[in-house]
Amino acid sequence: MAPGLLELVHLTTWAVCAVIKLPQLVAVLRAGSAWGLSVSSVLLELAGLLVFLKYQIYYGYPMETYLEYPVVIAQDVILFCCIMHFSGKARRAVFYAVILWGGWYMLTLQKWIIDLAMNLCTFVSAASKLVQLQHLWETKDSGQASALTWGMSVYTSATRIITTVLTTNDLAVLIRYIVMLILNIWVTATILHYRKTKKTD
C-alpha cells in the first residue's frame, strides 16, 4: 500500500473516531434515557480500550496507530456518565472510575502484567460486545442504541486491521481487531433488526 494511502486510512480512522460516540450520546440525551444500552458493556469496553492504549504506549508503537483511543475513551466516559445518570446510579460511577484509574497504573508495574492484560483485552472487549448483544436479545428492543455509532466501529475495526498489518504486524493486536470487526458487524445488524421489527409492529 502506498504511504499516501496508509496516511489516508489513518486520517479517516481518526476523523470517524473523533465523532464515533456522538450519535449514541445525542440519542441518549435527546431521549433522556439510556434504554437499550448496557452499562456492563460500556464498562468492559472502557477497560479494553484502556488496556489496549497502555499496551501501545508501553511498546512504543507509532502514535498514528492509537491516536484515536484517548478521544474514544473520553467519549465512552461521557456516555458511561450519562447511562449512570439516567439509570439513577450516578454516585456509583465514582467507584468505577477509581477502579479503572488504579488499573491503568498497575498495568505497567511488570512487563508480564501488560502482556497478560493485552491477551485478556481481546476477551474483555469481545465480552463488551456480547453483553450488548445479550441485552438487545433479552429486551428485543434497540432502544437508544445507535446503529450509526456501531457502524462507525465496523469501519474503524476494518481500517485498523489494514494499518496493523502495514505498521506493527503485532499478532495480538491483529486478532483483537478481527474479533472486534466481526462482533461490531453483529451488534450493528442486531440493532437494525430490532429497529426494523419495532417499526413493523
PDB file of C-alpha atoms in Angstrom:
ATOM      1  CA  MET A   1       0.000   0.000   0.000  1.00  0.00           C
ATOM      2  CA  ALA A   2       1.347   3.418  -0.908  1.00  0.00           C
ATOM      3  CA  PRO A   3       2.364   5.631   2.027  1.00  0.00           C
ATOM      4  CA  GLY A   4      -0.203   8.231   0.954  1.00  0.00           C
ATOM      5  CA  LEU A   5      -2.970   5.653   1.076  1.00  0.00           C
ATOM      6  CA  LEU A   6      -1.854   4.493   4.531  1.00  0.00           C
ATOM      7  CA  GLU A   7      -1.974   8.099   5.747  1.00  0.00           C
ATOM      8  CA  LEU A   8      -5.481   8.451   4.295  1.00  0.00           C
ATOM      9  CA  VAL A   9      -6.614   5.344   6.173  1.00  0.00           C
ATOM     10  CA  HIS A  10      -5.147   6.770   9.400  1.00  0.00           C
ATOM     11  CA  LEU A  11      -6.820  10.143   8.815  1.00  0.00           C
ATOM     12  CA  THR A  12     -10.249   8.700   8.062  1.00  0.00           C
ATOM     13  CA  THR A  13      -9.998   6.472  11.136  1.00  0.00           C
ATOM     14  CA  TRP A  14      -9.148   9.468  13.318  1.00  0.00           C
ATOM     15  CA  ALA A  15     -11.960  11.511  11.791  1.00  0.00           C
ATOM     16  CA  VAL A  16     -14.526   8.772  12.392  1.00  0.00           C
ATOM     17  CA  CYS A  17     -13.278   8.180  15.937  1.00  0.00           C
ATOM     18  CA  ALA A  18     -13.471  11.894  16.726  1.00  0.00           C
ATOM     19  CA  VAL A  19     -17.265  11.605  16.471  1.00  0.00           C
ATOM     20  CA  ILE A  20     -17.843   7.864  16.908  1.00  0.00           C
ATOM     21  CA  LYS A  21     -19.878   8.072  20.125  1.00  0.00           C
ATOM     22  CA  LEU A  22     -21.652  11.337  19.303  1.00  0.00           C
ATOM     23  CA  PRO A  23     -24.680   9.697  17.606  1.00  0.00           C
ATOM     24  CA  GLN A  24     -25.066   7.486  20.682  1.00  0.00           C
ATOM     25  CA  LEU A  25     -24.698  10.417  23.067  1.00  0.00           C
ATOM     26  CA  VAL A  26     -27.176  12.522  21.107  1.00  0.00           C
ATOM     27  CA  ALA A  27     -29.730   9.673  21.120  1.00  0.00           C
ATOM     28  CA  VAL A  28     -29.382   9.205  24.890  1.00  0.00           C
ATOM     29  CA  LEU A  29     -29.531  12.927  25.684  1.00  0.00           C
ATOM     30  CA  ARG A  30     -32.415  13.566  23.311  1.00  0.00           C
ATOM     31  CA  ALA A  31     -34.449  10.702  24.808  1.00  0.00           C
ATOM     32  CA  GLY A  32     -33.403  11.443  28.376  1.00  0.00           C
ATOM     33  CA  SER A  33     -32.958   7.701  28.694  1.00  0.00           C
ATOM     34  CA  ALA A  34     -30.275   5.065  28.254  1.00  0.00           C
ATOM     35  CA  TRP A  35     -32.789   2.311  27.429  1.00  0.00           C
ATOM     36  CA  GLY A  36     -31.246  -0.283  25.145  1.00  0.00           C
ATOM     37  CA  LEU A  37     -27.700   0.295  26.407  1.00  0.00           C
ATOM     38  CA  SER A  38     -25.835  -1.957  28.796  1.00  0.00           C
ATOM     39  CA  VAL A  39     -23.725  -0.286  31.475  1.00  0.00           C
ATOM     40  CA  SER A  40     -21.690  -3.505  31.756  1.00  0.00           C
ATOM     41  CA  SER A  41     -20.936  -3.337  28.046  1.00  0.00           C
ATOM     42  CA  VAL A  42     -19.641   0.217  28.293  1.00  0.00           C
ATOM     43  CA  LEU A  43     -17.518  -0.619  31.360  1.00  0.00           C
ATOM     44  CA  LEU A  44     -15.971  -3.625  29.641  1.00  0.00           C
ATOM     45  CA  GLU A  45     -15.333  -1.546  26.539  1.00  0.00           C
ATOM     46  CA  LEU A  46     -13.629   1.140  28.619  1.00  0.00           C
ATOM     47  CA  ALA A  47     -11.432  -1.448  30.325  1.00  0.00           C
ATOM     48  CA  GLY A  48     -10.474  -2.945  26.963  1.00  0.00           C
ATOM     49  CA  LEU A  49      -9.701   0.449  25.457  1.00  0.00           C
ATOM     50  CA  LEU A  50      -7.550   1.471  28.422  1.00  0.00           C
ATOM     51  CA  VAL A  51      -5.527  -1.750  28.336  1.00  0.00           C
ATOM     52  CA  PHE A  52      -5.077  -1.506  24.585  1.00  0.00           C
ATOM     53  CA  LEU A  53      -3.933   2.132  24.760  1.00  0.00           C
ATOM     54  CA  LYS A  54      -1.483   1.381  27.580  1.00  0.00           C
ATOM     55  CA  TYR A  55      -0.089  -1.599  25.629  1.00  0.00           C
ATOM     56  CA  GLN A  56       0.508   0.527  22.521  1.00  0.00           C
ATOM     57  CA  ILE A  57       2.238   3.238  24.565  1.00  0.00           C
ATOM     58  CA  TYR A  58       4.299   0.738  26.593  1.00  0.00           C
ATOM     59  CA  TYR A  59       5.742  -0.898  23.489  1.00  0.00           C
ATOM     60  CA  GLY A  60       6.415   2.418  21.761  1.00  0.00           C
ATOM     61  CA  TYR A  61       4.199   1.787  18.741  1.00  0.00           C
ATOM     62  CA  PRO A  62       3.765   4.675  16.293  1.00  0.00           C
ATOM     63  CA  MET A  63       1.319   7.206  17.700  1.00  0.00           C
ATOM     64  CA  GLU A  64      -0.727   7.161  14.493  1.00  0.00           C
ATOM     65  CA  THR A  65      -1.741   3.546  15.289  1.00  0.00           C
ATOM     66  CA  TYR A  66      -3.511   4.532  18.512  1.00  0.00           C
ATOM     67  CA  LEU A  67      -4.034   8.306  18.396  1.00  0.00           C
ATOM     68  CA  GLU A  68      -7.831   7.928  18.379  1.00  0.00           C
ATOM     69  CA  TYR A  69      -8.002   5.964  21.627  1.00  0.00           C
ATOM     70  CA  PRO A  70      -7.851   8.907  24.089  1.00  0.00           C
ATOM     71  CA  VAL A  71     -10.713  10.578  22.193  1.00  0.00           C
ATOM     72  CA  VAL A  72     -12.826   7.400  22.117  1.00  0.00           C
ATOM     73  CA  ILE A  73     -12.119   6.794  25.814  1.00  0.00           C
ATOM     74  CA  ALA A  74     -13.228  10.339  26.668  1.00  0.00           C
ATOM     75  CA  GLN A  75     -16.445   9.852  24.689  1.00  0.00           C
ATOM     76  CA  ASP A  76     -17.056   6.499  26.394  1.00  0.00           C
ATOM     77  CA  VAL A  77     -16.573   8.102  29.820  1.00  0.00           C
ATOM     78  CA  ILE A  78     -19.192  10.737  28.952  1.00  0.00           C
ATOM     79  CA  LEU A  79     -21.549   8.027  27.657  1.00  0.00           C
ATOM     80  CA  PHE A  80     -20.978   5.980  30.812  1.00  0.00           C
ATOM     81  CA  CYS A  81     -21.781   9.018  32.986  1.00  0.00           C
ATOM     82  CA  CYS A  82     -24.980   9.617  31.002  1.00  0.00           C
ATOM     83  CA  ILE A  83     -26.048   5.984  31.394  1.00  0.00           C
ATOM     84  CA  MET A  84     -25.362   6.093  35.136  1.00  0.00           C
ATOM     85  CA  HIS A  85     -27.203   9.415  35.483  1.00  0.00           C
ATOM     86  CA  PHE A  86     -30.303   8.277  33.597  1.00  0.00           C
ATOM     87  CA  SER A  87     -30.382   4.980  35.496  1.00  0.00           C
ATOM     88  CA  GLY A  88     -30.167   6.795  38.841  1.00  0.00           C
ATOM     89  CA  LYS A  89     -26.746   5.392  39.725  1.00  0.00           C
ATOM     90  CA  ALA A  90     -24.525   8.463  39.267  1.00  0.00           C
ATOM     91  CA  ARG A  91     -22.728   8.004  42.605  1.00  0.00           C
ATOM     92  CA  ARG A  92     -21.621   4.501  41.657  1.00  0.00           C
ATOM     93  CA  ALA A  93     -19.740   5.968  38.662  1.00  0.00           C
ATOM     94  CA  VAL A  94     -17.059   7.323  41.027  1.00  0.00           C
ATOM     95  CA  PHE A  95     -16.318   3.803  42.290  1.00  0.00           C
ATOM     96  CA  TYR A  96     -15.870   2.514  38.737  1.00  0.00           C
ATOM     97  CA  ALA A  97     -13.658   5.488  37.852  1.00  0.00           C
ATOM     98  CA  VAL A  98     -11.318   4.729  40.777  1.00  0.00           C
ATOM     99  CA  ILE A  99     -11.068   1.058  39.738  1.00  0.00           C
ATOM    100  CA  LEU A 100     -10.263   1.969  36.110  1.00  0.00           C
ATOM    101  CA  TRP A 101      -7.761   4.650  37.150  1.00  0.00           C
ATOM    102  CA  GLY A 102      -5.987   2.239  39.518  1.00  0.00           C
ATOM    103  CA  GLY A 103      -5.918  -0.445  36.833  1.00  0.00           C
ATOM    104  CA  TRP A 104      -4.328   1.996  34.369  1.00  0.00           C
ATOM    105  CA  TYR A 105      -1.338   2.476  36.671  1.00  0.00           C
ATOM    106  CA  MET A 106      -0.996  -1.173  37.685  1.00  0.00           C
ATOM    107  CA  LEU A 107      -0.753  -2.366  34.080  1.00  0.00           C
ATOM    108  CA  THR A 108       2.907  -1.497  33.662  1.00  0.00           C
ATOM    109  CA  LEU A 109       4.266  -2.461  37.081  1.00  0.00           C
ATOM    110  CA  GLN A 110       5.708  -5.561  35.410  1.00  0.00           C
ATOM    111  CA  LYS A 111       6.097  -6.451  31.731  1.00  0.00           C
ATOM    112  CA  TRP A 112       4.195  -9.715  32.181  1.00  0.00           C
ATOM    113  CA  ILE A 113       1.175  -7.785  33.524  1.00  0.00           C
ATOM    114  CA  ILE A 114       0.779  -5.661  30.389  1.00  0.00           C
ATOM    115  CA  ASP A 115       1.345  -8.688  28.137  1.00  0.00           C
ATOM    116  CA  LEU A 116      -1.239 -10.755  30.015  1.00  0.00           C
ATOM    117  CA  ALA A 117      -3.647  -7.825  30.074  1.00  0.00           C
ATOM    118  CA  MET A 118      -3.305  -7.388  26.318  1.00  0.00           C
ATOM    119  CA  ASN A 119      -4.074 -11.049  25.719  1.00  0.00           C
ATOM    120  CA  LEU A 120      -7.101 -10.789  28.018  1.00  0.00           C
ATOM    121  CA  CYS A 121      -8.056  -7.457  26.438  1.00  0.00           C
ATOM    122  CA  THR A 122      -9.453  -9.180  23.368  1.00  0.00           C
ATOM    123  CA  PHE A 123     -11.703 -11.290  25.576  1.00  0.00           C
ATOM    124  CA  VAL A 124     -12.776  -8.253  27.626  1.00  0.00           C
ATOM    125  CA  SER A 125     -13.529  -6.214  24.506  1.00  0.00           C
ATOM    126  CA  ALA A 126     -15.374  -9.173  22.954  1.00  0.00           C
ATOM    127  CA  ALA A 127     -17.328  -9.581  26.187  1.00  0.00           C
ATOM    128  CA  SER A 128     -18.420  -5.927  25.968  1.00  0.00           C
ATOM    129  CA  LYS A 129     -19.967  -6.603  22.561  1.00  0.00           C
ATOM    130  CA  LEU A 130     -21.517  -9.896  23.694  1.00  0.00           C
ATOM    131  CA  VAL A 131     -23.053  -8.222  26.767  1.00  0.00           C
ATOM    132  CA  GLN A 132     -24.611  -5.582  24.489  1.00  0.00           C
ATOM    133  CA  LEU A 133     -25.903  -8.328  22.186  1.00  0.00           C
ATOM    134  CA  GLN A 134     -27.387 -10.211  25.135  1.00  0.00           C
ATOM    135  CA  HIS A 135     -29.091  -7.024  26.311  1.00  0.00           C
ATOM    136  CA  LEU A 136     -30.590  -6.490  22.858  1.00  0.00           C
ATOM    137  CA  TRP A 137     -31.749 -10.112  22.624  1.00  0.00           C
ATOM    138  CA  GLU A 138     -33.352 -10.007  26.082  1.00  0.00           C
ATOM    139  CA  THR A 139     -35.222  -6.759  25.512  1.00  0.00           C
ATOM    140  CA  LYS A 140     -35.875  -7.351  21.795  1.00  0.00           C
ATOM    141  CA  ASP A 141     -35.621  -3.583  21.512  1.00  0.00           C
ATOM    142  CA  SER A 142     -32.689  -1.497  20.290  1.00  0.00           C
ATOM    143  CA  GLY A 143     -33.894   1.429  22.410  1.00  0.00           C
ATOM    144  CA  GLN A 144     -31.373   4.251  22.182  1.00  0.00           C
ATOM    145  CA  ALA A 145     -28.586   2.050  20.768  1.00  0.00           C
ATOM    146  CA  SER A 146     -27.160   3.865  17.740  1.00  0.00           C
ATOM    147  CA  ALA A 147     -26.632   1.809  14.591  1.00  0.00           C
ATOM    148  CA  LEU A 148     -24.529   4.695  13.240  1.00  0.00           C
ATOM    149  CA  THR A 149     -22.111   4.514  16.185  1.00  0.00           C
ATOM    150  CA  TRP A 150     -21.785   0.750  15.811  1.00  0.00           C
ATOM    151  CA  GLY A 151     -21.439   1.069  12.028  1.00  0.00           C
ATOM    152  CA  MET A 152     -18.575   3.512  12.521  1.00  0.00           C
ATOM    153  CA  SER A 153     -16.980   0.943  14.837  1.00  0.00           C
ATOM    154  CA  VAL A 154     -17.153  -1.563  11.982  1.00  0.00           C
ATOM    155  CA  TYR A 155     -15.273   0.877   9.754  1.00  0.00           C
ATOM    156  CA  THR A 156     -12.569   1.661  12.310  1.00  0.00           C
ATOM    157  CA  SER A 157     -12.007  -2.019  13.108  1.00  0.00           C
ATOM    158  CA  ALA A 158     -11.578  -2.747   9.400  1.00  0.00           C
ATOM    159  CA  THR A 159      -9.159   0.135   8.860  1.00  0.00           C
ATOM    160  CA  ARG A 160      -7.128  -0.796  11.912  1.00  0.00           C
ATOM    161  CA  ILE A 161      -6.676  -4.318  10.537  1.00  0.00           C
ATOM    162  CA  ILE A 162      -5.055  -2.720   7.487  1.00  0.00           C
ATOM    163  CA  THR A 163      -2.885  -0.302   9.468  1.00  0.00           C
ATOM    164  CA  THR A 164      -1.755  -3.015  11.894  1.00  0.00           C
ATOM    165  CA  VAL A 165      -0.639  -5.290   9.061  1.00  0.00           C
ATOM    166  CA  LEU A 166       1.260  -2.426   7.442  1.00  0.00           C
ATOM    167  CA  THR A 167       2.896  -0.918  10.532  1.00  0.00           C
ATOM    168  CA  THR A 168       3.396  -3.103  13.629  1.00  0.00           C
ATOM    169  CA  ASN A 169       2.217  -6.523  12.385  1.00  0.00           C
ATOM    170  CA  ASP A 170       1.525  -7.415  16.043  1.00  0.00           C
ATOM    171  CA  LEU A 171      -0.479 -10.662  16.031  1.00  0.00           C
ATOM    172  CA  ALA A 172      -2.275  -9.964  19.334  1.00  0.00           C
ATOM    173  CA  VAL A 173      -3.414  -6.567  18.046  1.00  0.00           C
ATOM    174  CA  LEU A 174      -4.459  -8.023  14.689  1.00  0.00           C
ATOM    175  CA  ILE A 175      -6.528 -10.779  16.303  1.00  0.00           C
ATOM    176  CA  ARG A 176      -8.215  -8.184  18.508  1.00  0.00           C
ATOM    177  CA  TYR A 177      -9.242  -6.068  15.526  1.00  0.00           C
ATOM    178  CA  ILE A 178     -10.553  -9.065  13.580  1.00  0.00           C
ATOM    179  CA  VAL A 179     -12.670 -10.191  16.538  1.00  0.00           C
ATOM    180  CA  MET A 180     -13.936  -6.628  17.073  1.00  0.00           C
ATOM    181  CA  LEU A 181     -14.835  -6.316  13.391  1.00  0.00           C
ATOM    182  CA  ILE A 182     -16.944  -9.472  13.481  1.00  0.00           C
ATOM    183  CA  LEU A 183     -18.707  -8.518  16.713  1.00  0.00           C
ATOM    184  CA  ASN A 184     -19.280  -4.895  15.671  1.00  0.00           C
ATOM    185  CA  ILE A 185     -20.970  -6.138  12.490  1.00  0.00           C
ATOM    186  CA  TRP A 186     -23.123  -8.476  14.581  1.00  0.00           C
ATOM    187  CA  VAL A 187     -24.195  -5.733  17.025  1.00  0.00           C
ATOM    188  CA  THR A 188     -24.964  -3.327  14.164  1.00  0.00           C
ATOM    189  CA  ALA A 189     -27.074  -5.956  12.397  1.00  0.00           C
ATOM    190  CA  THR A 190     -28.929  -6.761  15.629  1.00  0.00           C
ATOM    191  CA  ILE A 191     -29.705  -3.100  16.304  1.00  0.00           C
ATOM    192  CA  LEU A 192     -31.005  -2.688  12.755  1.00  0.00           C
ATOM    193  CA  HIS A 193     -33.042  -5.909  13.066  1.00  0.00           C
ATOM    194  CA  TYR A 194     -34.800  -4.785  16.238  1.00  0.00           C
ATOM    195  CA  ARG A 195     -35.282  -1.282  14.904  1.00  0.00           C
ATOM    196  CA  LYS A 196     -36.960  -2.767  11.796  1.00  0.00           C
ATOM    197  CA  THR A 197     -39.026  -5.177  13.907  1.00  0.00           C
ATOM    198  CA  LYS A 198     -40.205  -2.298  16.121  1.00  0.00           C
ATOM    199  CA  LYS A 199     -41.281  -0.235  13.101  1.00  0.00           C
ATOM    200  CA  THR A 200     -43.309  -3.099  11.579  1.00  0.00           C
ATOM    201  CA  ASP A 201     -45.173  -3.843  14.856  1.00  0.00           C
TER     202      ASP A 201
END
